[in-house]
Amino acid sequence: MGKVYGILGWINFYSFTENKEKIFSYLPWFILKNKAWEIIQLKNWKKHNNRFIIQINNIIDRSIANKWTNTEIFINKNQLPQLKQDEYYWDDIIKCKVFNVTKKYLGTVINLINNKHNDILLLQNECEKKNIKKIMIPFVIGKIIQKIDIKNKIIIVKWN
């Protein structure tokens, strides 16, 4: 959740789902507060420019809403739709070890980046303690991405 919006307790909200409005069908939401999971009761939401503004139950003014800024929300993974074969959630890809077709270790996926053309794997290679190296590999299944084994957290790529 972002900054407070207005004086009535609304908060700017950014969705990272592919279809931005889909986040509102994945209720309930959770936050981690004082090392315990807490459910957020959403009262209302509106589309506002290229983002959303939300109202949370019992947050009626700006000062209370300010305590919720810069808070990440979480959902239960079981709420997400079942994927087709060869489709993956980013969360499943992160922490996979990446090897090229000659079995050379390239790094571990630390993030994915979305651009207009395709997603990009961001790897970090920590083999050499002195030189932590980051590598970007286009996530193009078939051409570059040869095999994804989510169970064993391994990705094989055609990459040097």
PDB file of C-alpha atoms in Angstrom:
ATOM      1  CA  MET A   1       0.000   0.000   0.000  1.00  0.00           C
ATOM      2  CA  GLY A   2       1.232   3.445  -0.845  1.00  0.00           C
ATOM      3  CA  LYS A   3       0.667   6.933   0.503  1.00  0.00           C
ATOM      4  CA  VAL A   4      -2.550   8.191   2.051  1.00  0.00           C
ATOM      5  CA  TYR A   5      -5.073   9.653  -0.381  1.00  0.00           C
ATOM      6  CA  GLY A   6      -7.302  12.484   0.884  1.00  0.00           C
ATOM      7  CA  ILE A   7      -8.564  13.059   4.419  1.00  0.00           C
ATOM      8  CA  LEU A   8     -11.094  10.221   4.753  1.00  0.00           C
ATOM      9  CA  GLY A   9      -8.648   7.336   5.195  1.00  0.00           C
ATOM     10  CA  TRP A  10      -8.228   6.198   1.595  1.00  0.00           C
ATOM     11  CA  ILE A  11      -4.832   4.724   0.669  1.00  0.00           C
ATOM     12  CA  ASN A  12      -3.084   4.531  -2.721  1.00  0.00           C
ATOM     13  CA  PHE A  13      -2.784   0.904  -3.744  1.00  0.00           C
ATOM     14  CA  TYR A  14      -0.641  -0.720  -6.443  1.00  0.00           C
ATOM     15  CA  SER A  15      -1.490  -4.127  -7.863  1.00  0.00           C
ATOM     16  CA  PHE A  16       1.223  -6.346  -9.317  1.00  0.00           C
ATOM     17  CA  THR A  17      -1.141  -8.934 -10.782  1.00  0.00           C
ATOM     18  CA  GLU A  18      -1.131  -9.332 -14.562  1.00  0.00           C
ATOM     19  CA  ASN A  19      -4.732  -8.111 -14.733  1.00  0.00           C
ATOM     20  CA  LYS A  20      -4.512  -5.290 -12.171  1.00  0.00           C
ATOM     21  CA  GLU A  21      -8.165  -5.479 -11.000  1.00  0.00           C
ATOM     22  CA  LYS A  22      -7.901  -9.218 -10.396  1.00  0.00           C
ATOM     23  CA  ILE A  23      -6.255  -8.536  -7.012  1.00  0.00           C
ATOM     24  CA  PHE A  24      -9.699  -7.630  -5.655  1.00  0.00           C
ATOM     25  CA  SER A  25     -10.957 -11.165  -6.312  1.00  0.00           C
ATOM     26  CA  TYR A  26      -8.183 -12.662  -4.156  1.00  0.00           C
ATOM     27  CA  LEU A  27      -9.673 -11.696  -0.810  1.00  0.00           C
ATOM     28  CA  PRO A  28      -8.999 -11.948   2.074  1.00  0.00           C
ATOM     29  CA  TRP A  29      -5.733 -10.056   2.165  1.00  0.00           C
ATOM     30  CA  PHE A  30      -3.177 -10.429   4.932  1.00  0.00           C
ATOM     31  CA  ILE A  31      -0.388  -8.297   6.380  1.00  0.00           C
ATOM     32  CA  LEU A  32       2.448  -9.303   8.663  1.00  0.00           C
ATOM     33  CA  LYS A  33       2.156  -7.135  11.766  1.00  0.00           C
ATOM     34  CA  ASN A  34       4.271  -7.691  14.899  1.00  0.00           C
ATOM     35  CA  LYS A  35       5.329 -11.127  13.599  1.00  0.00           C
ATOM     36  CA  ALA A  36       1.681 -12.271  13.298  1.00  0.00           C
ATOM     37  CA  TRP A  37      -0.609 -12.508  10.271  1.00  0.00           C
ATOM     38  CA  GLU A  38      -3.553 -10.142  10.342  1.00  0.00           C
ATOM     39  CA  ILE A  39      -6.534 -10.128   7.947  1.00  0.00           C
ATOM     40  CA  ILE A  40      -7.377  -6.869   6.197  1.00  0.00           C
ATOM     41  CA  GLN A  41     -11.083  -6.192   5.762  1.00  0.00           C
ATOM     42  CA  LEU A  42     -11.478  -4.167   2.566  1.00  0.00           C
ATOM     43  CA  LYS A  43     -14.407  -1.733   2.712  1.00  0.00           C
ATOM     44  CA  ASN A  44     -14.175  -0.172  -0.747  1.00  0.00           C
ATOM     45  CA  TRP A  45     -11.890   0.374  -3.731  1.00  0.00           C
ATOM     46  CA  LYS A  46     -11.817   2.610  -6.804  1.00  0.00           C
ATOM     47  CA  LYS A  47      -9.702   2.852  -9.919  1.00  0.00           C
ATOM     48  CA  HIS A  48      -7.718   6.099  -9.793  1.00  0.00           C
ATOM     49  CA  ASN A  49      -5.470   7.019 -12.761  1.00  0.00           C
ATOM     50  CA  ASN A  50      -3.171   4.008 -13.354  1.00  0.00           C
ATOM     51  CA  ARG A  51      -3.574   2.644  -9.825  1.00  0.00           C
ATOM     52  CA  PHE A  52      -6.265   2.161  -7.214  1.00  0.00           C
ATOM     53  CA  ILE A  53      -7.332   3.742  -3.964  1.00  0.00           C
ATOM     54  CA  ILE A  54      -8.723   1.566  -1.184  1.00  0.00           C
ATOM     55  CA  GLN A  55     -10.622   1.960   2.063  1.00  0.00           C
ATOM     56  CA  ILE A  56      -9.998  -0.503   4.873  1.00  0.00           C
ATOM     57  CA  ASN A  57     -12.686  -1.144   7.514  1.00  0.00           C
ATOM     58  CA  ASN A  58     -12.372   1.074  10.598  1.00  0.00           C
ATOM     59  CA  ILE A  59      -9.881   3.450   8.979  1.00  0.00           C
ATOM     60  CA  ILE A  60     -11.813   6.680   8.860  1.00  0.00           C
ATOM     61  CA  ASP A  61      -9.205   9.422   8.657  1.00  0.00           C
ATOM     62  CA  ARG A  62      -5.812  10.304   7.280  1.00  0.00           C
ATOM     63  CA  SER A  63      -3.896   9.904  10.559  1.00  0.00           C
ATOM     64  CA  ILE A  64      -5.036   6.298  11.040  1.00  0.00           C
ATOM     65  CA  ALA A  65      -4.472   5.473   7.345  1.00  0.00           C
ATOM     66  CA  ASN A  66      -0.932   6.854   7.577  1.00  0.00           C
ATOM     67  CA  LYS A  67       0.022   3.887   9.814  1.00  0.00           C
ATOM     68  CA  TRP A  68      -0.752   1.527   6.919  1.00  0.00           C
ATOM     69  CA  THR A  69       1.444   3.191   4.282  1.00  0.00           C
ATOM     70  CA  ASN A  70       4.310   1.196   2.756  1.00  0.00           C
ATOM     71  CA  THR A  71       2.708  -2.072   3.866  1.00  0.00           C
ATOM     72  CA  GLU A  72       2.785  -5.139   1.643  1.00  0.00           C
ATOM     73  CA  ILE A  73      -0.321  -7.265   1.388  1.00  0.00           C
ATOM     74  CA  PHE A  74      -0.300 -11.016   0.926  1.00  0.00           C
ATOM     75  CA  ILE A  75      -2.844 -13.533  -0.259  1.00  0.00           C
ATOM     76  CA  ASN A  76      -3.184 -17.244   0.244  1.00  0.00           C
ATOM     77  CA  LYS A  77      -1.550 -18.957  -2.749  1.00  0.00           C
ATOM     78  CA  ASN A  78      -4.486 -21.397  -2.906  1.00  0.00           C
ATOM     79  CA  GLN A  79      -6.648 -18.497  -4.132  1.00  0.00           C
ATOM     80  CA  LEU A  80      -4.695 -18.222  -7.383  1.00  0.00           C
ATOM     81  CA  PRO A  81      -6.048 -19.954 -10.489  1.00  0.00           C
ATOM     82  CA  GLN A  82      -4.632 -23.333 -11.470  1.00  0.00           C
ATOM     83  CA  LEU A  83      -2.091 -22.819 -14.254  1.00  0.00           C
ATOM     84  CA  LYS A  84      -1.832 -24.723 -17.507  1.00  0.00           C
ATOM     85  CA  GLN A  85       1.195 -26.859 -18.257  1.00  0.00           C
ATOM     86  CA  ASP A  86       4.307 -24.739 -18.949  1.00  0.00           C
ATOM     87  CA  GLU A  87       2.869 -21.728 -17.083  1.00  0.00           C
ATOM     88  CA  TYR A  88       4.489 -20.539 -13.864  1.00  0.00           C
ATOM     89  CA  TYR A  89       3.946 -18.011 -11.141  1.00  0.00           C
ATOM     90  CA  TRP A  90       6.944 -15.774 -10.565  1.00  0.00           C
ATOM     91  CA  ASP A  91       7.066 -16.930  -6.968  1.00  0.00           C
ATOM     92  CA  ASP A  92       7.721 -20.496  -8.216  1.00  0.00           C
ATOM     93  CA  ILE A  93      10.619 -19.317 -10.405  1.00  0.00           C
ATOM     94  CA  ILE A  94      12.381 -17.239  -7.737  1.00  0.00           C
ATOM     95  CA  LYS A  95      15.160 -19.162  -5.930  1.00  0.00           C
ATOM     96  CA  CYS A  96      15.537 -21.655  -8.806  1.00  0.00           C
ATOM     97  CA  LYS A  97      19.149 -22.554  -9.628  1.00  0.00           C
ATOM     98  CA  VAL A  98      19.956 -21.857 -13.280  1.00  0.00           C
ATOM     99  CA  PHE A  99      22.365 -23.972 -15.336  1.00  0.00           C
ATOM    100  CA  ASN A 100      23.217 -23.752 -19.011  1.00  0.00           C
ATOM    101  CA  VAL A 101      22.920 -26.770 -21.320  1.00  0.00           C
ATOM    102  CA  THR A 102      26.548 -27.714 -20.596  1.00  0.00           C
ATOM    103  CA  LYS A 103      25.645 -27.930 -16.855  1.00  0.00           C
ATOM    104  CA  LYS A 104      27.548 -24.762 -15.906  1.00  0.00           C
ATOM    105  CA  TYR A 105      25.961 -23.029 -12.920  1.00  0.00           C
ATOM    106  CA  LEU A 106      24.937 -19.480 -13.890  1.00  0.00           C
ATOM    107  CA  GLY A 107      23.209 -18.323 -10.698  1.00  0.00           C
ATOM    108  CA  THR A 108      20.031 -18.281  -8.662  1.00  0.00           C
ATOM    109  CA  VAL A 109      16.907 -16.405  -9.750  1.00  0.00           C
ATOM    110  CA  ILE A 110      16.471 -13.442  -7.401  1.00  0.00           C
ATOM    111  CA  ASN A 111      13.763 -11.619  -9.365  1.00  0.00           C
ATOM    112  CA  LEU A 112      11.900 -11.363 -12.641  1.00  0.00           C
ATOM    113  CA  ILE A 113      11.513  -8.182 -14.643  1.00  0.00           C
ATOM    114  CA  ASN A 114       8.579  -7.542 -16.924  1.00  0.00           C
ATOM    115  CA  ASN A 115       9.017  -5.589 -20.132  1.00  0.00           C
ATOM    116  CA  LYS A 116       6.904  -5.171 -23.272  1.00  0.00           C
ATOM    117  CA  HIS A 117       8.396  -8.131 -25.115  1.00  0.00           C
ATOM    118  CA  ASN A 118       9.081 -10.834 -22.513  1.00  0.00           C
ATOM    119  CA  ASP A 119       9.947 -11.386 -18.895  1.00  0.00           C
ATOM    120  CA  ILE A 120      13.602 -11.416 -17.872  1.00  0.00           C
ATOM    121  CA  LEU A 121      15.210 -13.632 -15.242  1.00  0.00           C
ATOM    122  CA  LEU A 122      17.529 -11.738 -12.904  1.00  0.00           C
ATOM    123  CA  LEU A 123      20.177 -14.112 -11.556  1.00  0.00           C
ATOM    124  CA  GLN A 124      22.768 -13.661  -8.882  1.00  0.00           C
ATOM    125  CA  ASN A 125      25.906 -15.780  -8.988  1.00  0.00           C
ATOM    126  CA  GLU A 126      27.723 -16.014  -5.683  1.00  0.00           C
ATOM    127  CA  CYS A 127      30.344 -18.598  -6.661  1.00  0.00           C
ATOM    128  CA  GLU A 128      33.182 -16.142  -6.388  1.00  0.00           C
ATOM    129  CA  LYS A 129      32.858 -14.468  -2.988  1.00  0.00           C
ATOM    130  CA  LYS A 130      34.688 -11.345  -4.153  1.00  0.00           C
ATOM    131  CA  ASN A 131      32.616 -10.776  -7.296  1.00  0.00           C
ATOM    132  CA  ILE A 132      28.893 -11.192  -6.820  1.00  0.00           C
ATOM    133  CA  LYS A 133      27.671 -11.093 -10.397  1.00  0.00           C
ATOM    134  CA  LYS A 134      24.133 -10.379 -11.645  1.00  0.00           C
ATOM    135  CA  ILE A 135      22.991 -11.822 -14.965  1.00  0.00           C
ATOM    136  CA  MET A 136      19.860 -11.071 -16.996  1.00  0.00           C
ATOM    137  CA  ILE A 137      18.400 -13.806 -19.191  1.00  0.00           C
ATOM    138  CA  PRO A 138      15.277 -13.386 -21.371  1.00  0.00           C
ATOM    139  CA  PHE A 139      12.500 -15.740 -20.254  1.00  0.00           C
ATOM    140  CA  VAL A 140      11.751 -17.181 -23.702  1.00  0.00           C
ATOM    141  CA  ILE A 141      10.582 -20.764 -23.390  1.00  0.00           C
ATOM    142  CA  GLY A 142      11.914 -23.025 -26.135  1.00  0.00           C
ATOM    143  CA  LYS A 143      14.555 -20.677 -27.516  1.00  0.00           C
ATOM    144  CA  ILE A 144      16.427 -19.810 -24.321  1.00  0.00           C
ATOM    145  CA  ILE A 145      14.609 -21.558 -21.476  1.00  0.00           C
ATOM    146  CA  GLN A 146      15.064 -25.260 -22.208  1.00  0.00           C
ATOM    147  CA  LYS A 147      13.618 -26.866 -19.073  1.00  0.00           C
ATOM    148  CA  ILE A 148      11.940 -25.746 -15.862  1.00  0.00           C
ATOM    149  CA  ASP A 149      11.788 -28.158 -12.925  1.00  0.00           C
ATOM    150  CA  ILE A 150       9.816 -26.354 -10.224  1.00  0.00           C
ATOM    151  CA  LYS A 151       9.842 -29.377  -7.891  1.00  0.00           C
ATOM    152  CA  ASN A 152      13.673 -29.407  -7.761  1.00  0.00           C
ATOM    153  CA  LYS A 153      13.999 -25.614  -8.299  1.00  0.00           C
ATOM    154  CA  ILE A 154      16.193 -25.981 -11.425  1.00  0.00           C
ATOM    155  CA  ILE A 155      16.073 -24.147 -14.761  1.00  0.00           C
ATOM    156  CA  ILE A 156      18.149 -25.175 -17.798  1.00  0.00           C
ATOM    157  CA  VAL A 157      18.931 -22.427 -20.328  1.00  0.00           C
ATOM    158  CA  LYS A 158      20.645 -22.084 -23.686  1.00  0.00           C
ATOM    159  CA  TRP A 159      22.966 -19.312 -22.541  1.00  0.00           C
ATOM    160  CA  ASN A 160      26.699 -18.844 -22.022  1.00  0.00           C
TER     161      ASN A 160
END
